[in-house]
Amino acid sequence: RIQDTLREVLGVEAAVVVNNNASAVLLALTALAKGKEVIVSRGQAVEIGGGFRIPDVMRRGGARLVEVGTTNRTYLSDYEEAIGPRTAMLLRVHSSNFRVLGFTHEVAIGELGKLASERGLLLADDLGSGALIDTSQFGLAREPMVQDSVAAGADVICFSGDKLLGGPQAGIVAGRKAAIDRLKRDPLMRAMRTDKLTLAGLQATLLEYLKGRALETLPVWRMIAMPVEELQRRAGGWAAALPGCDVVEGRSAIGGGSLPEETLPLSLI
């Protein structure tokens, strides 16, 4: 049932749910690239929370990492030149909790999608936070959206069920049916599958997107979209009730492994 909902919300052919996004990435690499080469930009061979390192996950999944480009600049030609007879996949990894600024360049997911299609390769996109709503409308940097990866033709898109999606902790792999079916048949799938309570929470969250109510009903988006005037009103109420308190301006980080260095204005007492 939740696979049907994910197909409707995301506009994909198929989807599967596992414990968390780390599980999603490991399952995708194991099922689709074991014993083969996976090309990744050197600037995307990252470590996120809990010591989850992309090179280590690749080794555990049986795939061989092929790094291209440099830490700060990678071009489409770098991917093209690295493709060989053992290449199975191009992988993009979103640096969810840090940012590289200045003299940088990275290849857009649309360009990677076109290259993968021309060369008969799989394209995997590790998005991490799983934003379905454009964060730029709230004065924040634009977090890569799942819909962009779908439009680019990614075979598998891995992201979290919590973070910016706003549901329970889970990992979602969505994309093309042929690739997702291979994940479902992999022996690791049973070890990584999630429980019914998580599925129920995720289903309830996804339905809010379908009903167009996510900004009003999901806590993470309700907080992100909260007008500063409403925060001022709330803070004023607390200040009036607490002797000796004043309202001052401040800023708050989004957190949750997303939108690094981005903050929103708020009122403090």
GROMACS .gro file of C-alpha atoms in nm:
model
  269
    1ARG     CA    1   0.000   0.000   0.000
    2ILE     CA    2   0.273   0.249   0.088
    3GLN     CA    3   0.450   0.169  -0.238
    4ASP     CA    4   0.138   0.284  -0.423
    5THR     CA    5   0.138   0.606  -0.220
    6LEU     CA    6   0.507   0.669  -0.291
    7ARG     CA    7   0.449   0.618  -0.662
    8GLU     CA    8   0.168   0.873  -0.655
    9VAL     CA    9   0.351   1.131  -0.443
   10LEU     CA   10   0.685   1.106  -0.625
   11GLY     CA   11   0.577   1.016  -0.978
   12VAL     CA   12   0.806   0.712  -0.991
   13GLU     CA   13   0.757   0.360  -1.125
   14ALA     CA   14   0.838   0.183  -0.798
   15ALA     CA   15   0.967   0.231  -0.445
   16VAL     CA   16   1.072   0.035  -0.138
   17VAL     CA   17   1.111   0.127   0.230
   18VAL     CA   18   1.395   0.019   0.463
   19ASN     CA   19   1.527   0.115   0.808
   20ASN     CA   20   1.708   0.439   0.720
   21ASN     CA   21   1.890   0.608   0.434
   22ALA     CA   22   2.218   0.432   0.516
   23SER     CA   23   2.036   0.103   0.462
   24ALA     CA   24   1.889   0.236   0.138
   25VAL     CA   25   2.231   0.325  -0.003
   26LEU     CA   26   2.390  -0.004   0.105
   27LEU     CA   27   2.104  -0.207  -0.041
   28ALA     CA   28   2.119  -0.020  -0.371
   29LEU     CA   29   2.495  -0.068  -0.407
   30THR     CA   30   2.479  -0.435  -0.310
   31ALA     CA   31   2.189  -0.525  -0.537
   32LEU     CA   32   2.292  -0.320  -0.839
   33ALA     CA   33   2.671  -0.282  -0.839
   34LYS     CA   34   2.830  -0.570  -0.646
   35GLY     CA   35   3.157  -0.666  -0.812
   36LYS     CA   36   3.134  -0.368  -1.049
   37GLU     CA   37   3.264  -0.011  -1.060
   38VAL     CA   38   3.072   0.292  -0.932
   39ILE     CA   39   3.188   0.638  -1.036
   40VAL     CA   40   3.165   0.917  -0.777
   41SER     CA   41   3.298   1.271  -0.770
   42ARG     CA   42   3.594   1.297  -0.532
   43GLY     CA   43   3.417   1.581  -0.354
   44GLN     CA   44   3.121   1.351  -0.282
   45ALA     CA   45   3.311   1.064  -0.117
   46VAL     CA   46   3.186   1.203   0.210
   47GLU     CA   47   3.129   1.104   0.571
   48ILE     CA   48   2.801   1.192   0.737
   49GLY     CA   49   2.678   1.135   1.093
   50GLY     CA   50   2.766   0.818   1.279
   51GLY     CA   51   3.081   0.751   1.078
   52PHE     CA   52   2.884   0.661   0.762
   53ARG     CA   53   3.147   0.693   0.490
   54ILE     CA   54   3.062   0.643   0.124
   55PRO     CA   55   3.391   0.458   0.042
   56ASP     CA   56   3.335   0.219   0.335
   57VAL     CA   57   2.974   0.153   0.236
   58MET     CA   58   3.084   0.076  -0.118
   59ARG     CA   59   3.340  -0.176   0.002
   60ARG     CA   60   3.081  -0.341   0.228
   61GLY     CA   61   2.840  -0.357  -0.065
   62GLY     CA   62   3.103  -0.518  -0.288
   63ALA     CA   63   3.130  -0.227  -0.531
   64ARG     CA   64   3.458  -0.069  -0.642
   65LEU     CA   65   3.481   0.306  -0.594
   66VAL     CA   66   3.615   0.507  -0.886
   67GLU     CA   67   3.676   0.868  -0.781
   68VAL     CA   68   3.683   1.140  -1.045
   69GLY     CA   69   3.755   1.512  -1.045
   70THR     CA   70   3.893   1.697  -0.745
   71THR     CA   71   3.763   1.786  -0.401
   72ASN     CA   72   3.615   2.114  -0.522
   73ARG     CA   73   3.566   2.081  -0.900
   74THR     CA   74   3.433   1.791  -1.105
   75TYR     CA   75   3.319   1.806  -1.469
   76LEU     CA   76   3.109   1.584  -1.693
   77SER     CA   77   3.422   1.497  -1.891
   78ASP     CA   78   3.571   1.343  -1.573
   79TYR     CA   79   3.284   1.095  -1.559
   80GLU     CA   80   3.302   1.027  -1.933
   81GLU     CA   81   3.672   0.945  -1.923
   82ALA     CA   82   3.634   0.711  -1.623
   83ILE     CA   83   3.364   0.489  -1.776
   84GLY     CA   84   3.497   0.144  -1.861
   85PRO     CA   85   3.377  -0.211  -1.929
   86ARG     CA   86   3.324  -0.281  -1.558
   87THR     CA   87   3.133   0.038  -1.483
   88ALA     CA   88   2.783  -0.031  -1.354
   89MET     CA   89   2.669   0.296  -1.202
   90LEU     CA   90   2.714   0.669  -1.170
   91LEU     CA   91   2.648   0.787  -0.814
   92ARG     CA   92   2.575   1.136  -0.691
   93VAL     CA   93   2.597   1.198  -0.316
   94HIS     CA   94   2.447   1.514  -0.169
   95SER     CA   95   2.663   1.662   0.108
   96SER     CA   96   2.367   1.699   0.342
   97ASN     CA   97   2.541   1.841   0.649
   98PHE     CA   98   2.831   2.048   0.511
   99ARG     CA   99   2.899   2.286   0.226
  100VAL     CA  100   3.200   2.361   0.005
  101LEU     CA  101   3.210   2.726  -0.102
  102GLY     CA  102   3.420   2.934  -0.338
  103PHE     CA  103   3.598   2.793  -0.643
  104THR     CA  104   3.371   2.494  -0.699
  105HIS     CA  105   3.190   2.308  -0.977
  106GLU     CA  106   2.973   1.998  -0.977
  107VAL     CA  107   2.780   1.817  -1.246
  108ALA     CA  108   2.403   1.862  -1.240
  109ILE     CA  109   2.190   1.553  -1.192
  110GLY     CA  110   2.029   1.612  -1.532
  111GLU     CA  111   2.367   1.591  -1.705
  112LEU     CA  112   2.450   1.270  -1.519
  113GLY     CA  113   2.114   1.127  -1.618
  114LYS     CA  114   2.177   1.196  -1.984
  115LEU     CA  115   2.526   1.044  -1.970
  116ALA     CA  116   2.405   0.732  -1.789
  117SER     CA  117   2.130   0.683  -2.048
  118GLU     CA  118   2.372   0.724  -2.340
  119ARG     CA  119   2.620   0.476  -2.195
  120GLY     CA  120   2.367   0.220  -2.070
  121LEU     CA  121   2.457   0.273  -1.702
  122LEU     CA  122   2.254   0.303  -1.385
  123LEU     CA  123   2.225   0.638  -1.213
  124ALA     CA  124   2.186   0.646  -0.835
  125ASP     CA  125   2.124   0.962  -0.635
  126ASP     CA  126   2.182   0.970  -0.258
  127LEU     CA  127   1.980   1.275  -0.156
  128GLY     CA  128   1.984   1.227   0.220
  129SER     CA  129   1.723   1.468   0.351
  130GLY     CA  130   1.449   1.395   0.098
  131ALA     CA  131   1.296   1.739   0.041
  132LEU     CA  132   0.968   1.739  -0.150
  133ILE     CA  133   0.907   2.114  -0.100
  134ASP     CA  134   1.128   2.391  -0.239
  135THR     CA  135   1.315   2.540   0.057
  136SER     CA  136   1.415   2.853  -0.135
  137GLN     CA  137   1.064   2.999  -0.097
  138PHE     CA  138   1.141   3.047   0.274
  139GLY     CA  139   1.462   3.242   0.218
  140LEU     CA  140   1.683   2.933   0.248
  141ALA     CA  141   1.922   2.772   0.002
  142ARG     CA  142   1.750   2.534  -0.236
  143GLU     CA  143   1.785   2.180  -0.106
  144PRO     CA  144   1.798   1.923  -0.390
  145MET     CA  145   1.448   1.784  -0.436
  146VAL     CA  146   1.341   1.428  -0.506
  147GLN     CA  147   1.132   1.552  -0.799
  148ASP     CA  148   1.447   1.686  -0.969
  149SER     CA  149   1.610   1.344  -0.954
  150VAL     CA  150   1.298   1.179  -1.091
  151ALA     CA  151   1.292   1.424  -1.382
  152ALA     CA  152   1.661   1.353  -1.448
  153GLY     CA  153   1.582   0.984  -1.496
  154ALA     CA  154   1.765   0.847  -1.193
  155ASP     CA  155   1.721   0.470  -1.163
  156VAL     CA  156   1.736   0.478  -0.783
  157ILE     CA  157   1.691   0.775  -0.550
  158CYS     CA  158   1.776   0.720  -0.183
  159PHE     CA  159   1.653   0.952   0.093
  160SER     CA  160   1.532   0.963   0.452
  161GLY     CA  161   1.176   0.934   0.573
  162ASP     CA  162   1.243   1.179   0.855
  163LYS     CA  163   1.457   1.496   0.817
  164LEU     CA  164   1.291   1.722   0.557
  165LEU     CA  165   1.034   1.467   0.452
  166GLY     CA  166   0.895   1.505   0.803
  167GLY     CA  167   0.798   1.147   0.891
  168PRO     CA  168   0.944   0.866   1.102
  169GLN     CA  169   1.300   0.744   1.061
  170ALA     CA  170   1.309   0.532   0.748
  171GLY     CA  171   1.498   0.495   0.422
  172ILE     CA  172   1.322   0.519   0.088
  173VAL     CA  173   1.453   0.398  -0.246
  174ALA     CA  174   1.243   0.517  -0.538
  175GLY     CA  175   1.291   0.507  -0.912
  176ARG     CA  176   1.261   0.270  -1.204
  177LYS     CA  177   1.078  -0.058  -1.158
  178ALA     CA  178   1.354  -0.276  -1.304
  179ALA     CA  179   1.607  -0.144  -1.052
  180ILE     CA  180   1.372  -0.146  -0.752
  181ASP     CA  181   1.266  -0.504  -0.828
  182ARG     CA  182   1.631  -0.610  -0.802
  183LEU     CA  183   1.650  -0.448  -0.459
  184LYS     CA  184   1.338  -0.631  -0.344
  185ARG     CA  185   1.484  -0.967  -0.449
  186ASP     CA  186   1.820  -0.911  -0.275
  187PRO     CA  187   1.875  -1.118   0.044
  188LEU     CA  188   1.964  -0.799   0.235
  189MET     CA  189   1.612  -0.668   0.184
  190ARG     CA  190   1.464  -0.887   0.456
  191ALA     CA  191   1.729  -0.776   0.705
  192MET     CA  192   1.664  -0.410   0.626
  193ARG     CA  193   1.288  -0.400   0.600
  194THR     CA  194   1.108  -0.176   0.844
  195ASP     CA  195   0.823  -0.247   1.084
  196LYS     CA  196   0.450  -0.181   1.048
  197LEU     CA  197   0.443   0.110   1.291
  198THR     CA  198   0.704   0.296   1.086
  199LEU     CA  199   0.514   0.220   0.767
  200ALA     CA  200   0.194   0.354   0.921
  201GLY     CA  201   0.367   0.677   1.026
  202LEU     CA  202   0.528   0.718   0.687
  203GLN     CA  203   0.197   0.654   0.510
  204ALA     CA  204   0.025   0.919   0.722
  205THR     CA  205   0.305   1.166   0.642
  206LEU     CA  206   0.289   1.103   0.266
  207LEU     CA  207  -0.087   1.150   0.262
  208GLU     CA  208  -0.039   1.505   0.392
  209TYR     CA  209   0.164   1.580   0.080
  210LEU     CA  210  -0.104   1.429  -0.141
  211LYS     CA  211  -0.368   1.643   0.029
  212GLY     CA  212  -0.156   1.957  -0.009
  213ARG     CA  213  -0.143   2.014   0.368
  214ALA     CA  214   0.223   1.941   0.447
  215LEU     CA  215   0.310   2.304   0.528
  216GLU     CA  216   0.026   2.323   0.778
  217THR     CA  217   0.036   1.977   0.938
  218LEU     CA  218   0.391   1.838   0.934
  219PRO     CA  219   0.594   1.982   1.226
  220VAL     CA  220   0.921   2.037   1.038
  221TRP     CA  221   0.750   2.230   0.758
  222ARG     CA  222   0.516   2.411   0.994
  223MET     CA  223   0.822   2.542   1.178
  224ILE     CA  224   1.015   2.631   0.860
  225ALA     CA  225   0.714   2.813   0.712
  226MET     CA  226   0.614   2.992   1.035
  227PRO     CA  227   0.590   3.370   0.969
  228VAL     CA  228   0.825   3.574   1.183
  229GLU     CA  229   0.527   3.786   1.293
  230GLU     CA  230   0.367   3.482   1.452
  231LEU     CA  231   0.690   3.402   1.635
  232GLN     CA  232   0.704   3.760   1.761
  233ARG     CA  233   0.345   3.735   1.885
  234ARG     CA  234   0.417   3.411   2.071
  235ALA     CA  235   0.737   3.546   2.225
  236GLY     CA  236   0.553   3.860   2.331
  237GLY     CA  237   0.297   3.649   2.512
  238TRP     CA  238   0.566   3.464   2.704
  239ALA     CA  239   0.754   3.784   2.785
  240ALA     CA  240   0.437   3.942   2.923
  241ALA     CA  241   0.378   3.641   3.148
  242LEU     CA  242   0.735   3.621   3.278
  243PRO     CA  243   0.861   3.915   3.487
  244GLY     CA  244   1.183   4.077   3.369
  245CYS     CA  245   1.182   3.925   3.019
  246ASP     CA  246   1.220   4.106   2.688
  247VAL     CA  247   1.182   3.990   2.328
  248VAL     CA  248   1.501   3.992   2.119
  249GLU     CA  249   1.574   3.881   1.764
  250GLY     CA  250   1.770   3.566   1.687
  251ARG     CA  251   1.826   3.301   1.426
  252SER     CA  252   1.784   2.925   1.429
  253ALA     CA  253   1.949   2.648   1.227
  254ILE     CA  254   1.728   2.401   1.043
  255GLY     CA  255   1.932   2.103   1.164
  256GLY     CA  256   1.852   1.738   1.103
  257GLY     CA  257   2.148   1.688   0.869
  258SER     CA  258   2.018   1.935   0.613
  259LEU     CA  259   2.073   2.293   0.491
  260PRO     CA  260   2.416   2.352   0.652
  261GLU     CA  261   2.488   2.713   0.755
  262GLU     CA  262   2.128   2.812   0.673
  263THR     CA  263   1.925   2.985   0.941
  264LEU     CA  264   1.580   3.138   0.983
  265PRO     CA  265   1.487   3.447   1.188
  266LEU     CA  266   1.305   3.397   1.516
  267SER     CA  267   1.216   3.575   1.839
  268LEU     CA  268   1.371   3.495   2.175
  269ILE     CA  269   1.295   3.599   2.530
   0.00000   0.00000   0.00000
